[in-house]
């Protein structure tokens, strides 16, 4: 009789701890939802509008289901609140603040999920958090993340397609992501990158590996396979589609049907991958039938921690509120004045004129102000475009994946080369981005034109061509009270087959770069 008394008491203690703990966890989740509602709404908006991330609607239900499957085991673990997650949540909150200051969706959204995940060990303890580590980690897949690799995947897809076509005896002429074969012209666009296939495969692959394997080696191996297979499958898909169009005289696989063929091909490949992976399945102990709880497994001491749990809950709620309040104060301190941007009539001896007759402008969205003109000196002509940004947010920001020289929907221009070059700008050696554009044939373009384009960022007086550096510079400027005034500077010149365009751009950057910077400083000082 005495031997049974302790476990029964422990069960009563644990029975009272769980309702209280779950109530406090629910309170924290609601608190996070209130303070970080804009971040959560941004995630939901991306899920709604992007086909790439519509699977994210399933992530939270799947994670909840995975936790529910282990409910019998979890019920035998007493909540054991701990203080360390409070410190970790502070670091995550700083990450959210940096993401908010630089309008980086992925950073703020990862931070939001991180805060919610840290609430579990903070209020319920590390032992319980370890028991549901995978379901908690799976929540991070709800963040719409991964499109940053799209340019690289498009480039690799084009590389493989061209190589495979040539190996098949097809003559190919390639420029950038565009290539011509005897039967027509093709381009690798965003839908051909394979990012959607990769993200979907990795998501399902992680879940499959968790449910079907016990050993870490098998799980890691299958996840690596789920990364490699969609990439290679997408390369083969692109090659097959081009060959189908080529061999059929462009009667099939040249319109919407080539996307359908692509998804069918991808689906077949993934089914084969899972069928093979299932042959090595292991008993993971995650059956649908929960094991009965035994009294000897019950951990005691839940009620004795109720006071600590309440303190940790209050401290956690206060800690995660700090970054939001700090961001609010920084926003209130920034200028709301409209931007006045005027490029000089004389820039280092270069006289303002109409500029190269190119009919092109960078596809940068929602600048606070922009200016475009041309300058000439002798027989050299240079076009200048400046996009100025102030009070940046998710709808108006300088550095964005959607801000490009030429969008994929542009029917007039295509980018055929990209690189970097080190040039002198107003007495400073600056690493700039160098690109070449080609006009596309159309009813208004009878003669092909090519542009050499140089560009860099101006961040509060400092120059860089790196997106990452630009984001960090902007965050530091805002944190130190300097505001977020930034600009894109683009120089371009018509290419004539010689190096005249490059020489003209280099001379303008060295001689007139200071005048352009002076105009940007004047716009900033007029805040």
Coordinates of C-alpha atoms in Angstrom, one line a residue, residues 14 32 40-41 105 223 230 238 267 280 290 312 353 357 377 384 386 393 395 410 434 465 468 487 505 509 521:
X14 CA 0.7 16.4 -12.3
X32 CA 2.6 37.0 -29.1
X40 CA 1.8 36.9 -38.7
X41 CA -0.4 38.7 -41.2
X105 CA 10.2 39.3 -44.1
X223 CA 16.4 14.4 -46.5
X230 CA 13.8 17.6 -57.3
X238 CA 13.4 21.5 -68.6
X267 CA 4.9 13.9 -59.1
X280 CA 14.0 0.8 -45.7
X290 CA -0.9 5.7 -27.9
X312 CA 8.6 33.1 -16.0
X353 CA 20.8 66.1 -71.9
X357 CA 17.7 56.7 -76.6
X377 CA 30.7 65.1 -72.6
X384 CA 21.5 58.1 -65.1
X386 CA 18.3 57.3 -59.2
X393 CA 8.7 49.2 -45.1
X395 CA 5.9 47.7 -49.5
X410 CA 9.5 42.5 -69.6
X434 CA 28.0 45.3 -64.0
X465 CA 26.8 47.0 -54.2
X468 CA 23.6 42.2 -47.4
X487 CA 19.3 55.2 -52.9
X505 CA 30.8 55.0 -67.7
X509 CA 31.6 57.7 -62.4
X521 CA 23.0 64.3 -49.5

